[in-house]
Amino acid sequence: MVVQMLTFTMTWALVAQVSTQQHGPSGPPAVPTTVSARPIEDLSGRWKYNPEQSVNAATGRLETARAANDRRGAGAGGGGPRGGGGGIGGGGFGFPSVPGGLSEPGNGGLAGGGGGGGGGFGGNLPPSVALNMYQLSRDTLRDLMEIPPGLSFTVTESSVTWTDDLDRSLTFPTDGRKQKYMLGAATFEARTSWDGPKLKIDIAGPNSLKLNQTLFLSEDGSRLFVIIRVGQPEKGEPPTGVNRVYDRVK
């Protein structure tokens, strides 16, 4: 099947390279050629996850592909039932490298993923403490990377309220100040601000976990793009994260 590529031009450094191509079963690219200049208020409303356009940023494959294999018994990941608030399985990518020396056996990927997780905690810490720190970061990332099948947003002059399909709401002040949040079992801090028409959320979790989200609309306002990056990629390595697409619910 040939699908016309949605391309994009973005200044955000972590999303600087997109190739123009036709594609097959590996899944379509997920981002447009231009960032919409629509008013920020247009983010308000309800949005539905598009699994056919949402991809793993490192591989270009559909974010839900691994979870679908798991449900058929073809994979070994554990993210199917967990990801997406019970609706859609996780996308599959490795845990980011962290300083130290402990790597938990058999846990190369998160949320049903099979990526190559690296590094780990360790140093002079007792193994049990280091493992607990690793698991805390892993579990936090898993919760933050769940795929909500539905999202809704309410935009005001000073904040954006994000509500998922489980009616869990988070209100982000958009003045860039740091604030603490809890989502599921995840506790984290975030700074949120508008960069023109793009909403940027910089998240800091336990044990130096870093996650960045950028949200913006298509030119006609019918689609929402959620670009998520975890940590900082090594030079020459693909980014860790996902490019998600949501369609407006009318």
mmCIF file of N, CA and C in Angstrom, residues 50-160:
data_model
loop_
_atom_site.group_PDB
_atom_site.id
_atom_site.type_symbol
_atom_site.label_atom_id
_atom_site.label_comp_id
_atom_site.label_asym_id
_atom_site.label_seq_id
_atom_site.Cartn_x
_atom_site.Cartn_y
_atom_site.Cartn_z
ATOM 1 N N ASN A 50 -4.811 7.960 16.426
ATOM 2 C CA ASN A 50 -4.786 7.334 15.102
ATOM 3 C C ASN A 50 -3.643 6.314 15.060
ATOM 4 N N PRO A 51 -3.932 5.014 15.260
ATOM 5 C CA PRO A 51 -2.863 4.005 15.311
ATOM 6 C C PRO A 51 -2.211 3.748 13.969
ATOM 7 N N GLU A 52 -2.834 4.161 12.872
ATOM 8 C CA GLU A 52 -2.276 3.918 11.539
ATOM 9 C C GLU A 52 -1.275 4.993 11.134
ATOM 10 N N GLN A 53 -1.184 6.072 11.901
ATOM 11 C CA GLN A 53 -0.263 7.159 11.559
ATOM 12 C C GLN A 53 0.756 7.438 12.658
ATOM 13 N N SER A 54 0.673 6.737 13.783
ATOM 14 C CA SER A 54 1.561 6.986 14.919
ATOM 15 C C SER A 54 2.703 5.985 14.901
ATOM 16 N N VAL A 55 3.942 6.492 14.966
ATOM 17 C CA VAL A 55 5.094 5.630 14.730
ATOM 18 C C VAL A 55 6.163 5.775 15.810
ATOM 19 N N ASN A 56 6.961 4.721 15.933
ATOM 20 C CA ASN A 56 8.178 4.751 16.727
ATOM 21 C C ASN A 56 9.170 5.653 16.008
ATOM 22 N N ALA A 57 9.703 6.660 16.705
ATOM 23 C CA ALA A 57 10.576 7.638 16.050
ATOM 24 C C ALA A 57 11.878 7.032 15.551
ATOM 25 N N ALA A 58 12.365 5.987 16.202
ATOM 26 C CA ALA A 58 13.647 5.398 15.817
ATOM 27 C C ALA A 58 13.529 4.493 14.603
ATOM 28 N N THR A 59 12.407 3.775 14.500
ATOM 29 C CA THR A 59 12.269 2.763 13.452
ATOM 30 C C THR A 59 11.326 3.157 12.334
ATOM 31 N N GLY A 60 10.426 4.123 12.574
ATOM 32 C CA GLY A 60 9.422 4.465 11.582
ATOM 33 C C GLY A 60 8.289 3.468 11.515
ATOM 34 N N ARG A 61 8.308 2.452 12.381
ATOM 35 C CA ARG A 61 7.241 1.454 12.384
ATOM 36 C C ARG A 61 6.087 1.901 13.261
ATOM 37 N N LEU A 62 4.921 1.333 13.000
ATOM 38 C CA LEU A 62 3.748 1.701 13.778
ATOM 39 C C LEU A 62 4.011 1.517 15.263
ATOM 40 N N GLU A 63 3.582 2.486 16.056
ATOM 41 C CA GLU A 63 3.829 2.443 17.493
ATOM 42 C C GLU A 63 3.196 1.220 18.139
ATOM 43 N N THR A 64 2.072 0.781 17.628
ATOM 44 C CA THR A 64 1.336 -0.323 18.237
ATOM 45 C C THR A 64 1.716 -1.689 17.673
ATOM 46 N N ALA A 65 2.662 -1.760 16.756
ATOM 47 C CA ALA A 65 2.958 -3.032 16.081
ATOM 48 C C ALA A 65 3.399 -4.110 17.058
ATOM 49 N N ARG A 66 4.313 -3.781 17.973
ATOM 50 C CA ARG A 66 4.812 -4.789 18.903
ATOM 51 C C ARG A 66 3.705 -5.285 19.822
ATOM 52 N N ALA A 67 2.884 -4.359 20.321
ATOM 53 C CA ALA A 67 1.804 -4.755 21.208
ATOM 54 C C ALA A 67 0.810 -5.670 20.500
ATOM 55 N N ALA A 68 0.572 -5.402 19.192
ATOM 56 C CA ALA A 68 -0.326 -6.276 18.435
ATOM 57 C C ALA A 68 0.242 -7.680 18.332
ATOM 58 N N ASN A 69 1.564 -7.783 18.121
ATOM 59 C CA ASN A 69 2.198 -9.095 18.084
ATOM 60 C C ASN A 69 2.074 -9.806 19.426
ATOM 61 N N ASP A 70 2.248 -9.055 20.514
ATOM 62 C CA ASP A 70 2.129 -9.657 21.844
ATOM 63 C C ASP A 70 0.737 -10.246 22.057
ATOM 64 N N ARG A 71 -0.275 -9.523 21.616
ATOM 65 C CA ARG A 71 -1.637 -10.022 21.809
ATOM 66 C C ARG A 71 -1.882 -11.293 21.002
ATOM 67 N N ARG A 72 -1.130 -11.434 19.895
ATOM 68 C CA ARG A 72 -1.255 -12.659 19.095
ATOM 69 C C ARG A 72 -0.315 -13.754 19.587
ATOM 70 N N GLY A 73 0.466 -13.448 20.637
ATOM 71 C CA GLY A 73 1.394 -14.437 21.170
ATOM 72 C C GLY A 73 2.687 -14.515 20.397
ATOM 73 N N ALA A 74 2.968 -13.502 19.547
ATOM 74 C CA ALA A 74 4.176 -13.553 18.721
ATOM 75 C C ALA A 74 5.337 -12.791 19.328
ATOM 76 N N GLY A 75 5.105 -12.069 20.407
ATOM 77 C CA GLY A 75 6.170 -11.279 21.009
ATOM 78 C C GLY A 75 6.289 -11.573 22.480
ATOM 79 N N ALA A 76 7.300 -10.986 23.098
ATOM 80 C CA ALA A 76 7.535 -11.258 24.508
ATOM 81 C C ALA A 76 7.352 -10.027 25.374
ATOM 82 N N GLY A 77 6.940 -8.909 24.774
ATOM 83 C CA GLY A 77 6.787 -7.690 25.550
ATOM 84 C C GLY A 77 5.604 -7.754 26.476
ATOM 85 N N GLY A 78 5.561 -6.847 27.429
ATOM 86 C CA GLY A 78 4.495 -6.869 28.406
ATOM 87 C C GLY A 78 3.611 -5.657 28.372
ATOM 88 N N GLY A 79 3.596 -4.903 27.278
ATOM 89 C CA GLY A 79 2.913 -3.621 27.330
ATOM 90 C C GLY A 79 1.527 -3.602 26.756
ATOM 91 N N GLY A 80 1.028 -4.695 26.158
ATOM 92 C CA GLY A 80 -0.255 -4.643 25.480
ATOM 93 C C GLY A 80 -1.382 -4.165 26.358
ATOM 94 N N PRO A 81 -1.688 -4.904 27.451
ATOM 95 C CA PRO A 81 -2.807 -4.500 28.269
ATOM 96 C C PRO A 81 -2.546 -3.198 29.016
ATOM 97 N N ARG A 82 -1.278 -2.905 29.310
ATOM 98 C CA ARG A 82 -0.966 -1.750 30.133
ATOM 99 C C ARG A 82 -1.094 -0.456 29.358
ATOM 100 N N GLY A 83 -0.486 -0.431 28.159
ATOM 101 C CA GLY A 83 -0.412 0.817 27.420
ATOM 102 C C GLY A 83 -1.777 1.337 27.039
ATOM 103 N N GLY A 84 -1.884 2.640 26.957
ATOM 104 C CA GLY A 84 -3.095 3.268 26.458
ATOM 105 C C GLY A 84 -4.244 3.218 27.424
ATOM 106 N N GLY A 85 -3.956 3.098 28.728
ATOM 107 C CA GLY A 85 -5.047 3.123 29.688
ATOM 108 C C GLY A 85 -6.011 1.987 29.468
ATOM 109 N N GLY A 86 -5.516 0.830 29.054
ATOM 110 C CA GLY A 86 -6.375 -0.314 28.829
ATOM 111 C C GLY A 86 -6.972 -0.352 27.442
ATOM 112 N N GLY A 87 -6.587 0.616 26.585
ATOM 113 C CA GLY A 87 -7.203 0.663 25.270
ATOM 114 C C GLY A 87 -6.288 0.214 24.153
ATOM 115 N N ILE A 88 -5.042 0.731 24.145
ATOM 116 C CA ILE A 88 -4.113 0.456 23.058
ATOM 117 C C ILE A 88 -2.773 0.104 23.648
ATOM 118 N N GLY A 89 -2.099 -0.889 23.070
ATOM 119 C CA GLY A 89 -0.817 -1.321 23.613
ATOM 120 C C GLY A 89 0.278 -0.307 23.402
ATOM 121 N N GLY A 90 1.367 -0.500 24.130
ATOM 122 C CA GLY A 90 2.501 0.410 24.037
ATOM 123 C C GLY A 90 3.273 0.242 22.749
ATOM 124 N N GLY A 91 4.177 1.188 22.510
ATOM 125 C CA GLY A 91 4.830 1.246 21.220
ATOM 126 C C GLY A 91 6.114 0.463 21.100
ATOM 127 N N GLY A 92 6.877 0.356 22.171
ATOM 128 C CA GLY A 92 8.071 -0.456 22.106
ATOM 129 C C GLY A 92 9.346 0.292 21.807
ATOM 130 N N PHE A 93 10.104 0.599 22.844
ATOM 131 C CA PHE A 93 11.432 1.149 22.644
ATOM 132 C C PHE A 93 12.216 0.953 23.918
ATOM 133 N N GLY A 94 13.537 1.042 23.811
ATOM 134 C CA GLY A 94 14.381 0.713 24.950
ATOM 135 C C GLY A 94 14.433 1.798 26.000
ATOM 136 N N PHE A 95 14.774 1.395 27.224
ATOM 137 C CA PHE A 95 14.955 2.331 28.308
ATOM 138 C C PHE A 95 16.207 3.149 28.056
ATOM 139 N N PRO A 96 16.163 4.469 28.250
ATOM 140 C CA PRO A 96 17.319 5.302 27.936
ATOM 141 C C PRO A 96 18.495 5.007 28.846
ATOM 142 N N SER A 97 19.692 5.261 28.350
ATOM 143 C CA SER A 97 20.896 5.056 29.143
ATOM 144 C C SER A 97 20.932 6.011 30.317
ATOM 145 N N VAL A 98 21.423 5.518 31.437
ATOM 146 C CA VAL A 98 21.568 6.342 32.623
ATOM 147 C C VAL A 98 22.909 6.028 33.246
ATOM 148 N N PRO A 99 23.484 6.947 34.019
ATOM 149 C CA PRO A 99 24.818 6.726 34.556
ATOM 150 C C PRO A 99 24.856 5.596 35.557
ATOM 151 N N GLY A 100 25.982 4.902 35.627
ATOM 152 C CA GLY A 100 26.125 3.826 36.591
ATOM 153 C C GLY A 100 26.549 2.548 35.926
ATOM 154 N N GLY A 101 26.037 1.414 36.440
ATOM 155 C CA GLY A 101 26.493 0.170 35.857
ATOM 156 C C GLY A 101 25.528 -0.969 35.947
ATOM 157 N N LEU A 102 24.261 -0.724 36.331
ATOM 158 C CA LEU A 102 23.311 -1.812 36.489
ATOM 159 C C LEU A 102 22.348 -1.832 35.322
ATOM 160 N N SER A 103 22.232 -2.970 34.673
ATOM 161 C CA SER A 103 21.246 -3.135 33.622
ATOM 162 C C SER A 103 20.398 -4.326 33.989
ATOM 163 N N GLU A 104 19.104 -4.095 34.134
ATOM 164 C CA GLU A 104 18.234 -5.165 34.601
ATOM 165 C C GLU A 104 18.057 -6.217 33.519
ATOM 166 N N PRO A 105 18.380 -7.493 33.786
ATOM 167 C CA PRO A 105 18.280 -8.532 32.761
ATOM 168 C C PRO A 105 16.856 -8.673 32.240
ATOM 169 N N GLY A 106 16.773 -8.891 30.945
ATOM 170 C CA GLY A 106 15.480 -9.191 30.345
ATOM 171 C C GLY A 106 14.560 -8.004 30.212
ATOM 172 N N ASN A 107 15.078 -6.783 30.398
ATOM 173 C CA ASN A 107 14.215 -5.615 30.317
ATOM 174 C C ASN A 107 14.717 -4.628 29.286
ATOM 175 N N GLY A 108 15.032 -5.095 28.091
ATOM 176 C CA GLY A 108 15.564 -4.205 27.067
ATOM 177 C C GLY A 108 14.584 -3.170 26.593
ATOM 178 N N GLY A 109 13.267 -3.439 26.677
ATOM 179 C CA GLY A 109 12.295 -2.500 26.159
ATOM 180 C C GLY A 109 11.210 -2.228 27.158
ATOM 181 N N LEU A 110 10.484 -1.130 26.935
ATOM 182 C CA LEU A 110 9.406 -0.740 27.804
ATOM 183 C C LEU A 110 8.104 -0.729 27.029
ATOM 184 N N ALA A 111 7.015 -0.807 27.774
ATOM 185 C CA ALA A 111 5.671 -0.696 27.197
ATOM 186 C C ALA A 111 5.496 -1.643 26.019
ATOM 187 N N GLY A 112 5.957 -2.871 26.189
ATOM 188 C CA GLY A 112 5.803 -3.846 25.119
ATOM 189 C C GLY A 112 6.891 -3.759 24.087
ATOM 190 N N GLY A 113 7.932 -2.999 24.330
ATOM 191 C CA GLY A 113 8.922 -2.739 23.306
ATOM 192 C C GLY A 113 10.064 -3.717 23.312
ATOM 193 N N GLY A 114 10.884 -3.627 22.272
ATOM 194 C CA GLY A 114 12.041 -4.492 22.153
ATOM 195 C C GLY A 114 13.298 -3.729 21.831
ATOM 196 N N GLY A 115 13.343 -2.459 22.192
ATOM 197 C CA GLY A 115 14.513 -1.657 21.876
ATOM 198 C C GLY A 115 15.689 -2.043 22.743
ATOM 199 N N GLY A 116 16.845 -1.511 22.445
ATOM 200 C CA GLY A 116 18.043 -1.816 23.196
ATOM 201 C C GLY A 116 18.234 -0.842 24.326
ATOM 202 N N GLY A 117 17.726 -1.158 25.503
ATOM 203 C CA GLY A 117 17.949 -0.307 26.660
ATOM 204 C C GLY A 117 19.417 -0.336 27.028
ATOM 205 N N GLY A 118 19.905 0.743 27.571
ATOM 206 C CA GLY A 118 21.320 0.780 27.875
ATOM 207 C C GLY A 118 21.600 1.263 29.265
ATOM 208 N N GLY A 119 22.815 1.060 29.689
ATOM 209 C CA GLY A 119 23.279 1.636 30.934
ATOM 210 C C GLY A 119 22.543 1.113 32.142
ATOM 211 N N GLY A 120 22.465 1.927 33.162
ATOM 212 C CA GLY A 120 21.741 1.550 34.345
ATOM 213 C C GLY A 120 22.300 2.284 35.536
ATOM 214 N N PHE A 121 21.673 2.063 36.693
ATOM 215 C CA PHE A 121 22.150 2.677 37.913
ATOM 216 C C PHE A 121 23.149 1.739 38.563
ATOM 217 N N GLY A 122 23.968 2.263 39.412
ATOM 218 C CA GLY A 122 24.919 1.390 40.052
ATOM 219 C C GLY A 122 25.908 2.185 40.863
ATOM 220 N N GLY A 123 27.144 2.277 40.382
ATOM 221 C CA GLY A 123 28.165 2.975 41.129
ATOM 222 C C GLY A 123 28.440 2.252 42.433
ATOM 223 N N ASN A 124 28.432 2.994 43.538
ATOM 224 C CA ASN A 124 28.708 2.406 44.843
ATOM 225 C C ASN A 124 27.443 2.047 45.600
ATOM 226 N N LEU A 125 26.298 2.134 44.957
ATOM 227 C CA LEU A 125 25.052 1.807 45.633
ATOM 228 C C LEU A 125 24.912 0.297 45.809
ATOM 229 N N PRO A 126 24.271 -0.144 46.907
ATOM 230 C CA PRO A 126 23.959 -1.571 47.032
ATOM 231 C C PRO A 126 23.090 -2.006 45.858
ATOM 232 N N PRO A 127 23.271 -3.228 45.354
ATOM 233 C CA PRO A 127 22.502 -3.676 44.191
ATOM 234 C C PRO A 127 20.995 -3.523 44.367
ATOM 235 N N SER A 128 20.468 -3.786 45.571
ATOM 236 C CA SER A 128 19.020 -3.703 45.775
ATOM 237 C C SER A 128 18.530 -2.262 45.641
ATOM 238 N N VAL A 129 19.328 -1.297 46.144
ATOM 239 C CA VAL A 129 18.950 0.108 46.030
ATOM 240 C C VAL A 129 19.023 0.554 44.574
ATOM 241 N N ALA A 130 20.093 0.158 43.885
ATOM 242 C CA ALA A 130 20.243 0.519 42.474
ATOM 243 C C ALA A 130 19.102 -0.049 41.633
ATOM 244 N N LEU A 131 18.715 -1.285 41.917
ATOM 245 C CA LEU A 131 17.635 -1.909 41.166
ATOM 246 C C LEU A 131 16.314 -1.193 41.431
ATOM 247 N N ASN A 132 16.080 -0.806 42.686
ATOM 248 C CA ASN A 132 14.850 -0.085 43.012
ATOM 249 C C ASN A 132 14.791 1.256 42.284
ATOM 250 N N MET A 133 15.940 1.935 42.188
ATOM 251 C CA MET A 133 15.994 3.207 41.464
ATOM 252 C C MET A 133 15.694 3.001 39.983
ATOM 253 N N TYR A 134 16.282 1.973 39.417
ATOM 254 C CA TYR A 134 16.039 1.657 38.006
ATOM 255 C C TYR A 134 14.562 1.380 37.767
ATOM 256 N N GLN A 135 13.957 0.555 38.636
ATOM 257 C CA GLN A 135 12.558 0.178 38.461
ATOM 258 C C GLN A 135 11.637 1.382 38.602
ATOM 259 N N LEU A 136 11.988 2.312 39.508
ATOM 260 C CA LEU A 136 11.173 3.514 39.675
ATOM 261 C C LEU A 136 11.170 4.347 38.399
ATOM 262 N N SER A 137 12.352 4.538 37.808
ATOM 263 C CA SER A 137 12.421 5.294 36.557
ATOM 264 C C SER A 137 11.710 4.563 35.432
ATOM 265 N N ARG A 138 11.892 3.260 35.369
ATOM 266 C CA ARG A 138 11.244 2.458 34.329
ATOM 267 C C ARG A 138 9.730 2.542 34.431
ATOM 268 N N ASP A 139 9.207 2.399 35.654
ATOM 269 C CA ASP A 139 7.764 2.427 35.843
ATOM 270 C C ASP A 139 7.186 3.813 35.558
ATOM 271 N N THR A 140 7.945 4.853 35.919
ATOM 272 C CA THR A 140 7.497 6.211 35.624
ATOM 273 C C THR A 140 7.418 6.436 34.121
ATOM 274 N N LEU A 141 8.461 6.009 33.402
ATOM 275 C CA LEU A 141 8.457 6.166 31.953
ATOM 276 C C LEU A 141 7.324 5.376 31.320
ATOM 277 N N ARG A 142 7.085 4.177 31.811
ATOM 278 C CA ARG A 142 5.977 3.366 31.291
ATOM 279 C C ARG A 142 4.652 4.101 31.420
ATOM 280 N N ASP A 143 4.391 4.696 32.593
ATOM 281 C CA ASP A 143 3.137 5.412 32.792
ATOM 282 C C ASP A 143 3.052 6.653 31.910
ATOM 283 N N LEU A 144 4.164 7.373 31.762
ATOM 284 C CA LEU A 144 4.161 8.571 30.931
ATOM 285 C C LEU A 144 3.993 8.254 29.452
ATOM 286 N N MET A 145 4.406 7.045 29.046
ATOM 287 C CA MET A 145 4.347 6.671 27.638
ATOM 288 C C MET A 145 3.104 5.874 27.271
ATOM 289 N N GLU A 146 2.161 5.721 28.190
ATOM 290 C CA GLU A 146 0.902 5.079 27.828
ATOM 291 C C GLU A 146 0.260 5.831 26.667
ATOM 292 N N ILE A 147 -0.511 5.114 25.869
ATOM 293 C CA ILE A 147 -1.185 5.730 24.726
ATOM 294 C C ILE A 147 -2.645 5.969 25.085
ATOM 295 N N PRO A 148 -3.037 7.187 25.386
ATOM 296 C CA PRO A 148 -4.454 7.443 25.642
ATOM 297 C C PRO A 148 -5.249 7.345 24.337
ATOM 298 N N PRO A 149 -6.238 6.471 24.247
ATOM 299 C CA PRO A 149 -7.042 6.401 23.028
ATOM 300 C C PRO A 149 -7.800 7.691 22.745
ATOM 301 N N GLY A 150 -8.104 8.437 23.813
ATOM 302 C CA GLY A 150 -8.785 9.709 23.642
ATOM 303 C C GLY A 150 -8.173 10.774 24.530
ATOM 304 N N LEU A 151 -8.107 12.004 24.027
ATOM 305 C CA LEU A 151 -7.623 13.148 24.788
ATOM 306 C C LEU A 151 -8.567 14.322 24.574
ATOM 307 N N SER A 152 -8.658 15.183 25.580
ATOM 308 C CA SER A 152 -9.344 16.454 25.389
ATOM 309 C C SER A 152 -8.530 17.551 26.042
ATOM 310 N N PHE A 153 -8.627 18.763 25.481
ATOM 311 C CA PHE A 153 -7.856 19.896 25.968
ATOM 312 C C PHE A 153 -8.775 21.095 26.183
ATOM 313 N N THR A 154 -8.480 21.833 27.235
ATOM 314 C CA THR A 154 -9.111 23.126 27.476
ATOM 315 C C THR A 154 -7.993 24.155 27.596
ATOM 316 N N VAL A 155 -8.025 25.155 26.734
ATOM 317 C CA VAL A 155 -6.957 26.159 26.677
ATOM 318 C C VAL A 155 -7.473 27.486 27.211
ATOM 319 N N THR A 156 -6.736 28.077 28.153
ATOM 320 C CA THR A 156 -7.015 29.428 28.629
ATOM 321 C C THR A 156 -5.791 30.296 28.366
ATOM 322 N N GLU A 157 -5.859 31.559 28.775
ATOM 323 C CA GLU A 157 -4.727 32.457 28.559
ATOM 324 C C GLU A 157 -3.503 32.033 29.361
ATOM 325 N N SER A 158 -3.712 31.307 30.464
ATOM 326 C CA SER A 158 -2.591 31.000 31.355
ATOM 327 C C SER A 158 -2.309 29.516 31.544
ATOM 328 N N SER A 159 -3.125 28.637 30.955
ATOM 329 C CA SER A 159 -2.932 27.213 31.210
ATOM 330 C C SER A 159 -3.559 26.357 30.125
ATOM 331 N N VAL A 160 -3.145 25.070 30.129
ATOM 332 C CA VAL A 160 -3.772 24.052 29.286
ATOM 333 C C VAL A 160 -4.136 22.881 30.190
#
